[in-house]
Short mmCIF file of C-alpha atoms and ligand atoms in Angstrom, two decimals:
data_model
loop_
_atom_site.label_atom_id
_atom_site.label_comp_id
_atom_site.label_asym_id
_atom_site.label_seq_id
_atom_site.Cartn_x
_atom_site.Cartn_y
_atom_site.Cartn_z
CA MET O 1 61.07 -22.20 -13.35
CA THR O 2 62.96 -18.98 -12.00
CA LEU O 3 62.63 -16.35 -15.09
CA ALA O 4 65.12 -13.45 -12.92
CA ARG O 5 67.16 -13.48 -9.70
CA TYR O 6 67.22 -10.43 -8.09
CA GLN O 7 68.38 -9.19 -4.54
CA ASN O 8 64.87 -8.81 -3.00
CA LEU O 9 62.82 -10.49 -5.03
CA ARG O 10 61.90 -13.66 -6.93
CA HIS O 11 60.19 -13.91 -10.25
CA GLU O 12 58.86 -17.29 -11.47
CA GLN O 13 56.93 -19.12 -14.03
CA PRO O 14 55.91 -22.44 -12.43
CA GLU O 15 53.30 -22.88 -15.58
CA PRO O 16 53.15 -21.35 -18.80
CA GLY O 17 52.12 -18.20 -18.83
CA LEU O 18 51.28 -17.89 -14.96
CA HIS O 19 53.84 -15.84 -13.21
CA VAL O 20 54.61 -15.56 -9.40
CA VAL O 21 56.53 -12.45 -8.02
CA THR O 22 57.44 -13.06 -4.38
CA ILE O 23 58.90 -9.81 -2.71
CA ASP O 24 61.47 -11.52 -0.45
CA ARG O 25 63.32 -9.20 1.92
CA PRO O 26 62.59 -11.01 5.24
CA ARG O 27 65.00 -8.99 7.55
CA ALA O 28 62.31 -6.01 7.00
CA LEU O 29 59.16 -8.18 7.06
CA ASN O 30 59.11 -7.44 3.13
CA ALA O 31 59.19 -3.98 3.52
CA LEU O 32 59.42 -1.61 0.30
CA ASP O 33 62.90 0.29 0.01
CA SER O 34 64.29 2.04 -3.21
CA ALA O 35 66.40 -1.04 -4.52
CA THR O 36 63.16 -3.17 -3.98
CA LEU O 37 60.65 -0.80 -5.98
CA ALA O 38 63.53 -0.64 -8.94
CA GLU O 39 63.54 -4.60 -8.89
CA LEU O 40 59.71 -4.74 -8.94
CA ALA O 41 59.82 -2.00 -11.88
CA CYS O 42 62.06 -4.33 -13.75
CA VAL O 43 59.63 -7.24 -13.46
CA VAL O 44 56.53 -5.12 -14.31
CA GLY O 45 58.12 -3.81 -17.36
CA ALA O 46 59.00 -7.06 -18.67
CA LEU O 47 55.46 -8.33 -17.96
CA ALA O 48 53.91 -5.65 -19.58
CA ALA O 49 55.97 -6.42 -22.44
CA ASP O 50 55.24 -10.23 -22.58
CA ARG O 51 52.10 -11.23 -24.75
CA THR O 52 52.17 -14.68 -23.17
CA ALA O 53 51.84 -13.90 -19.73
CA ARG O 54 48.22 -14.57 -18.66
CA ALA O 55 48.03 -13.98 -15.17
CA LEU O 56 50.54 -12.21 -12.33
CA LEU O 57 50.38 -13.59 -8.61
CA LEU O 58 51.94 -11.11 -6.35
CA THR O 59 53.05 -12.40 -2.60
CA GLY O 60 55.56 -11.82 0.14
CA GLY O 61 58.37 -13.98 1.04
CA GLY O 62 57.98 -16.26 4.37
CA THR O 63 54.56 -16.49 6.17
CA LYS O 64 54.62 -13.41 8.39
CA ALA O 65 54.25 -10.72 6.12
CA PHE O 66 53.08 -9.93 2.54
CA VAL O 67 54.73 -6.35 2.55
CA ALA O 68 55.33 -4.63 6.10
CA GLY O 69 55.18 -1.07 4.47
CA ALA O 70 57.52 1.36 2.94
CA ASP O 71 60.82 1.24 4.49
CA ILE O 72 60.74 3.32 7.47
CA SER O 73 64.60 3.56 8.06
CA GLU O 74 65.10 4.71 4.72
CA MET O 75 61.90 7.08 4.40
CA GLN O 76 62.94 8.79 7.81
CA SER O 77 65.44 11.56 6.80
CA LEU O 78 64.00 12.49 3.49
CA SER O 79 63.00 16.16 2.75
CA PRO O 80 59.60 17.19 1.42
CA ASP O 81 61.14 17.32 -2.48
CA GLN O 82 62.88 13.76 -1.78
CA ALA O 83 59.80 12.55 -0.01
CA ARG O 84 57.41 13.68 -2.80
CA ALA O 85 59.78 12.01 -5.60
CA PHE O 86 59.70 8.75 -3.42
CA SER O 87 55.94 9.00 -3.55
CA TRP O 88 55.49 9.55 -6.79
CA LYS O 89 57.96 7.14 -8.42
CA ALA O 90 56.18 4.31 -6.17
CA SER O 91 52.83 5.24 -7.54
CA ARG O 92 54.06 5.42 -11.25
CA LEU O 93 54.56 1.89 -10.18
CA PHE O 94 51.78 1.01 -8.74
CA LEU O 95 49.83 2.32 -11.58
CA ASP O 96 51.88 0.58 -13.86
CA ILE O 97 51.03 -2.69 -12.32
CA GLU O 98 47.37 -1.76 -12.41
CA ALA O 99 47.72 -1.29 -15.99
CA LEU O 100 49.31 -4.68 -16.51
CA PRO O 101 47.46 -6.37 -19.42
CA MET O 102 47.13 -9.52 -17.71
CA PRO O 103 44.86 -9.94 -14.39
CA ALA O 104 47.18 -9.44 -10.89
CA ILE O 105 45.92 -11.29 -7.88
CA ALA O 106 47.55 -10.26 -4.37
CA LEU O 107 48.13 -13.41 -2.21
CA VAL O 108 48.43 -11.68 1.05
CA ASN O 109 50.18 -13.73 3.72
CA GLY O 110 50.72 -11.61 7.26
CA TYR O 111 51.07 -8.16 7.34
CA ALA O 112 50.17 -5.85 4.41
CA LEU O 113 50.20 -2.34 5.86
CA GLY O 114 50.90 1.05 4.41
CA GLY O 115 52.86 0.57 1.43
CA GLY O 116 51.83 -3.05 1.47
CA CYS O 117 48.08 -2.75 1.58
CA GLU O 118 48.63 -0.14 -1.11
CA LEU O 119 50.72 -2.70 -3.15
CA ALA O 120 47.85 -5.19 -2.74
CA LEU O 121 45.07 -2.48 -3.67
CA ALA O 122 47.02 -2.27 -6.98
CA CYS O 123 46.22 -5.68 -7.98
CA ASP O 124 42.92 -6.58 -9.44
CA TRP O 125 41.58 -8.65 -6.51
CA ILE O 126 43.17 -9.89 -3.18
CA VAL O 127 43.04 -13.50 -1.59
CA ALA O 128 44.25 -13.45 1.92
CA ALA O 129 45.55 -15.88 4.10
CA ASP O 130 44.03 -16.80 7.59
CA ASN O 131 47.20 -14.65 9.04
CA ALA O 132 46.56 -11.55 6.78
CA VAL O 133 46.52 -8.44 8.87
CA PHE O 134 45.56 -5.13 6.50
CA GLY O 135 46.17 -1.43 7.25
CA GLN O 136 47.05 1.74 6.53
CA PRO O 137 49.11 2.86 9.78
CA GLU O 138 50.75 5.66 8.41
CA VAL O 139 49.00 8.23 10.50
CA ASN O 140 50.74 6.60 13.65
CA LEU O 141 54.05 7.83 12.04
CA GLY O 142 52.84 11.59 11.41
CA ILE O 143 51.95 10.97 7.56
CA PRO O 144 49.43 10.39 5.30
CA PRO O 145 49.47 7.23 2.79
CA GLY O 146 51.83 8.15 -0.30
CA PHE O 147 51.41 5.21 -2.65
CA GLY O 148 47.88 5.72 -3.54
CA GLY O 149 45.87 4.33 -0.32
CA THR O 150 44.03 7.63 0.08
CA GLN O 151 42.72 7.14 -3.55
CA ARG O 152 42.36 3.55 -4.01
CA LEU O 153 41.00 2.04 -0.67
CA PRO O 154 37.73 4.23 -0.72
CA ARG O 155 37.49 3.19 -4.38
CA ARG O 156 37.83 -0.48 -3.41
CA ILE O 157 35.39 -0.62 -0.36
CA ALA O 158 32.70 1.63 0.85
CA PRO O 159 34.46 4.93 1.29
CA GLY O 160 33.26 5.78 4.91
CA LYS O 161 34.93 2.53 6.14
CA ALA O 162 37.79 3.34 4.10
CA MET O 163 38.07 6.91 5.48
CA GLU O 164 37.58 5.20 9.03
CA LEU O 165 40.66 2.94 8.36
CA LEU O 166 42.70 5.70 7.08
CA MET O 167 42.36 8.16 9.77
CA THR O 168 42.46 5.60 12.79
CA GLY O 169 44.94 3.44 11.16
CA ARG O 170 43.12 0.41 12.50
CA GLN O 171 44.52 -2.77 11.07
CA VAL O 172 42.09 -5.51 9.99
CA LYS O 173 42.48 -9.41 9.75
CA ALA O 174 41.50 -11.53 7.27
CA ASP O 175 37.60 -12.33 8.28
CA GLU O 176 36.85 -8.32 8.47
CA ALA O 177 38.62 -7.88 4.90
CA VAL O 178 36.53 -10.17 3.24
CA ALA O 179 33.41 -8.82 5.20
CA ILE O 180 34.46 -5.30 3.98
CA GLY O 181 35.24 -6.31 0.53
CA LEU O 182 38.87 -5.32 0.78
CA ALA O 183 39.68 -9.28 0.12
CA ASN O 184 37.87 -11.65 -1.90
CA GLU O 185 38.11 -14.56 0.17
CA LYS O 186 40.30 -16.58 2.91
CA VAL O 187 42.12 -19.42 2.94
CA ALA O 188 44.72 -21.27 4.83
CA GLY O 189 48.13 -20.01 4.88
CA ASP O 190 49.73 -23.14 3.31
CA ALA O 191 46.81 -23.20 0.54
CA LEU O 192 47.43 -19.62 -0.46
CA LEU O 193 49.60 -20.32 -3.74
CA ALA O 194 47.84 -23.50 -4.88
CA ARG O 195 44.43 -21.00 -4.91
CA GLY O 196 46.29 -18.47 -6.22
CA LEU O 197 47.22 -21.11 -8.59
CA GLU O 198 43.98 -22.41 -9.30
CA LEU O 199 42.65 -18.91 -10.05
CA ALA O 200 45.29 -18.01 -12.39
CA ARG O 201 44.61 -21.38 -14.61
CA THR O 202 40.72 -20.66 -14.53
CA ILE O 203 41.62 -17.08 -15.81
CA ALA O 204 44.41 -18.55 -18.39
CA SER O 205 41.43 -21.13 -19.75
CA LYS O 206 39.57 -17.85 -20.90
CA GLY O 207 39.85 -15.65 -24.29
CA PRO O 208 43.10 -13.95 -23.30
CA PHE O 209 42.28 -11.06 -25.69
CA ALA O 210 38.71 -10.90 -23.86
CA VAL O 211 40.30 -11.17 -20.46
CA ARG O 212 42.64 -7.89 -21.18
CA LEU O 213 39.81 -6.02 -22.63
CA VAL O 214 37.42 -6.55 -19.44
CA LYS O 215 40.70 -5.10 -17.43
CA GLN O 216 41.05 -2.25 -19.97
CA ALA O 217 37.22 -1.34 -19.78
CA TRP O 218 37.25 -1.08 -16.26
CA HIS O 219 39.96 0.98 -15.80
CA ARG O 220 39.33 3.50 -18.71
CA GLY O 221 35.87 3.67 -17.60
CA GLN O 222 36.67 4.57 -13.93
CA ALA O 223 37.32 8.23 -14.69
CA LEU O 224 34.31 8.82 -16.86
CA ASP O 225 30.71 9.33 -16.53
CA LEU O 226 28.41 6.28 -17.25
CA ALA O 227 27.58 6.93 -20.55
CA GLN O 228 31.17 7.84 -21.75
CA ALA O 229 32.08 4.76 -19.97
CA CYS O 230 29.49 2.57 -21.48
CA ALA O 231 30.82 3.80 -24.87
CA VAL O 232 34.37 2.82 -23.93
CA GLU O 233 32.71 -0.41 -23.42
CA SER O 234 31.31 -0.54 -26.98
CA ASP O 235 34.41 0.45 -28.46
CA LEU O 236 36.14 -2.59 -26.62
CA PHE O 237 32.92 -4.86 -27.20
CA GLY O 238 33.55 -3.84 -31.14
CA LEU O 239 37.46 -4.52 -31.18
CA ALA O 240 36.83 -8.35 -29.57
CA PHE O 241 35.23 -8.85 -32.89
CA SER O 242 38.44 -8.19 -35.03
CA SER O 243 39.99 -10.87 -32.85
CA PRO O 244 40.41 -14.71 -33.76
CA ASP O 245 39.80 -15.13 -30.32
CA GLN O 246 36.24 -14.04 -30.60
CA THR O 247 35.55 -16.35 -34.09
CA GLU O 248 37.07 -19.45 -32.12
CA GLY O 249 35.16 -18.70 -28.91
CA MET O 250 31.69 -18.56 -30.71
CA ARG O 251 32.60 -21.17 -33.05
CA ALA O 252 33.48 -23.92 -30.47
CA PHE O 253 30.52 -22.84 -28.33
CA LEU O 254 28.17 -23.65 -31.75
CA GLU O 255 30.36 -26.83 -32.40
CA LYS O 256 30.02 -27.99 -28.91
CA ARG O 257 33.69 -28.22 -27.98
CA PRO O 258 36.08 -26.72 -25.86
CA PRO O 259 37.62 -23.29 -27.67
CA ALA O 260 41.46 -23.16 -28.32
CA PHE O 261 42.14 -19.48 -27.81
CA GLU O 262 45.50 -18.15 -29.54
CA GLY O 263 45.26 -15.00 -27.39
CA ARG O 264 44.57 -12.46 -29.72
N1 LIG F 301 60.08 -0.33 7.37
C1 LIG F 301 61.61 -0.98 7.76
N2 LIG F 301 61.55 -2.02 8.69
C2 LIG F 301 60.48 -2.59 9.08
C3 LIG F 301 59.35 -2.26 8.47
C4 LIG F 301 58.99 -1.20 7.71
N3 LIG F 301 57.56 -0.96 7.33
N4 LIG F 301 58.17 -3.13 9.21
C5 LIG F 301 59.21 -3.93 9.85
N5 LIG F 301 60.45 -3.61 9.54
C6 LIG F 301 61.56 -4.38 10.60
C7 LIG F 301 61.56 -3.86 12.00
O1 LIG F 301 62.19 -2.79 12.32
C8 LIG F 301 62.46 -5.22 12.60
O2 LIG F 301 63.76 -5.13 12.10
P1 LIG F 301 64.81 -5.39 13.61
O3 LIG F 301 64.63 -4.63 14.35
O4 LIG F 301 64.80 -7.10 13.33
O5 LIG F 301 66.48 -5.12 12.46
C9 LIG F 301 61.97 -6.50 11.50
O6 LIG F 301 61.07 -5.89 10.47
C10 LIG F 301 60.78 -7.34 12.19
O7 LIG F 301 60.05 -6.34 12.75
P2 LIG F 301 59.30 -6.25 14.17
O8 LIG F 301 60.50 -6.58 15.17
O9 LIG F 301 58.70 -4.75 14.48
O10 LIG F 301 58.47 -7.55 14.12
P3 LIG F 301 56.84 -7.31 14.76
O11 LIG F 301 56.23 -9.15 14.67
O12 LIG F 301 57.12 -7.18 16.67
O13 LIG F 301 55.74 -6.62 14.62
C11 LIG F 301 54.89 -5.16 12.76
C12 LIG F 301 55.57 -6.64 13.00
C13 LIG F 301 54.50 -5.71 11.18
C14 LIG F 301 53.33 -5.09 13.38
C15 LIG F 301 55.82 -4.10 12.97
O14 LIG F 301 57.20 -4.49 12.65
C16 LIG F 301 55.46 -2.80 12.41
O15 LIG F 301 54.43 -1.96 12.93
N6 LIG F 301 55.92 -2.37 11.30
C17 LIG F 301 55.59 -1.22 10.63
C18 LIG F 301 54.35 -1.25 10.02
C19 LIG F 301 53.92 0.29 9.18
O16 LIG F 301 53.91 1.00 10.13
N7 LIG F 301 54.15 0.06 8.10
C20 LIG F 301 53.68 1.51 7.21
C21 LIG F 301 54.81 1.83 6.58
S1 LIG F 301 54.67 3.60 6.39
C22 LIG F 301 55.17 8.59 1.30
C23 LIG F 301 55.58 7.24 0.74
C24 LIG F 301 55.12 6.37 1.09
C25 LIG F 301 54.31 5.99 2.26
C26 LIG F 301 53.59 7.15 3.05
C27 LIG F 301 54.15 8.60 2.17
N8 LIG F 301 55.90 10.02 0.97
C28 LIG F 301 56.98 9.74 0.35
C29 LIG F 301 54.98 10.77 0.92
C30 LIG F 301 53.77 4.75 2.66
C31 LIG F 301 54.20 4.51 3.86
C32 LIG F 301 54.25 3.32 4.67
O17 LIG F 301 54.15 2.26 4.08
#
């Protein structure tokens, strides 16, 4: 079911609670211009408020590119002030994606370069099609990454490897992306959406409140030392015991039946 039609993206719900957002701007290999970022912000705002949403799959239209970066033709003549504002606007959007209550999985089909790689990194994990190519080639254009790449890449993969990729602009294909922990797995291109939906269904079958708490614990703990982060986890663990899902999940286990979670 198509939920909303935009100029540069599609928002579909193939099954209850499972959302697929496709960046679809093929003439520029799905590059992110201001209009596309504004549309993405609308979808992310709607998803953040949707308590029935269980998982987001983010992908690119066509088979050649996930997202080939920020739109270079739009960016080339920005003033320093405009560049800073553009970068911060997109960074806030990517922070909002990261903060979505439901898991977000990037299904990377083809090029995920610059802002495209950064968009994938704002998702909880990445599944790569066999033609996926990741990279932060900004240094080739005389600029550093501007949508969080210098921050998220060293948090996702080994910091030294991240610095290598950020400073050389070297692109990595799907096998290497899996080997360095950038992508979780590689699948055939024509199986990418099916694999994403399979993962989304698995997540949707778990306690939705618990899944939200896992994501919250991880992100809130990132900025803290281990003791403080574990205290956050204890708080959220306690919170889970105020939820009908906890009562149902444990009762179902003891009664040897599958749980029927309400999502709260
Ligand atoms: N922006 C705009 N158009 C793009 C594009 C992009 N990032 N990538 C591709 N295109 C367009 C091409 O210009 C071409 O348009 P036409 O000539 O047909 O009109 C069309 O898409 C097809 O591309 P190609 O003809 O080049 O296709 P190929 O198969 O030969 O090559 C490629 C595919 C992905 C290897 C190549 O297109 C490429 O290298 N693209 C650029 C990749 C790149 O460098 N991406 C990173 C962009 S920089 C910041 C804010 C943001 C950022 C940084 C700072 N501040 C404000 C501080 C983030 C920056 C980036 O993301």
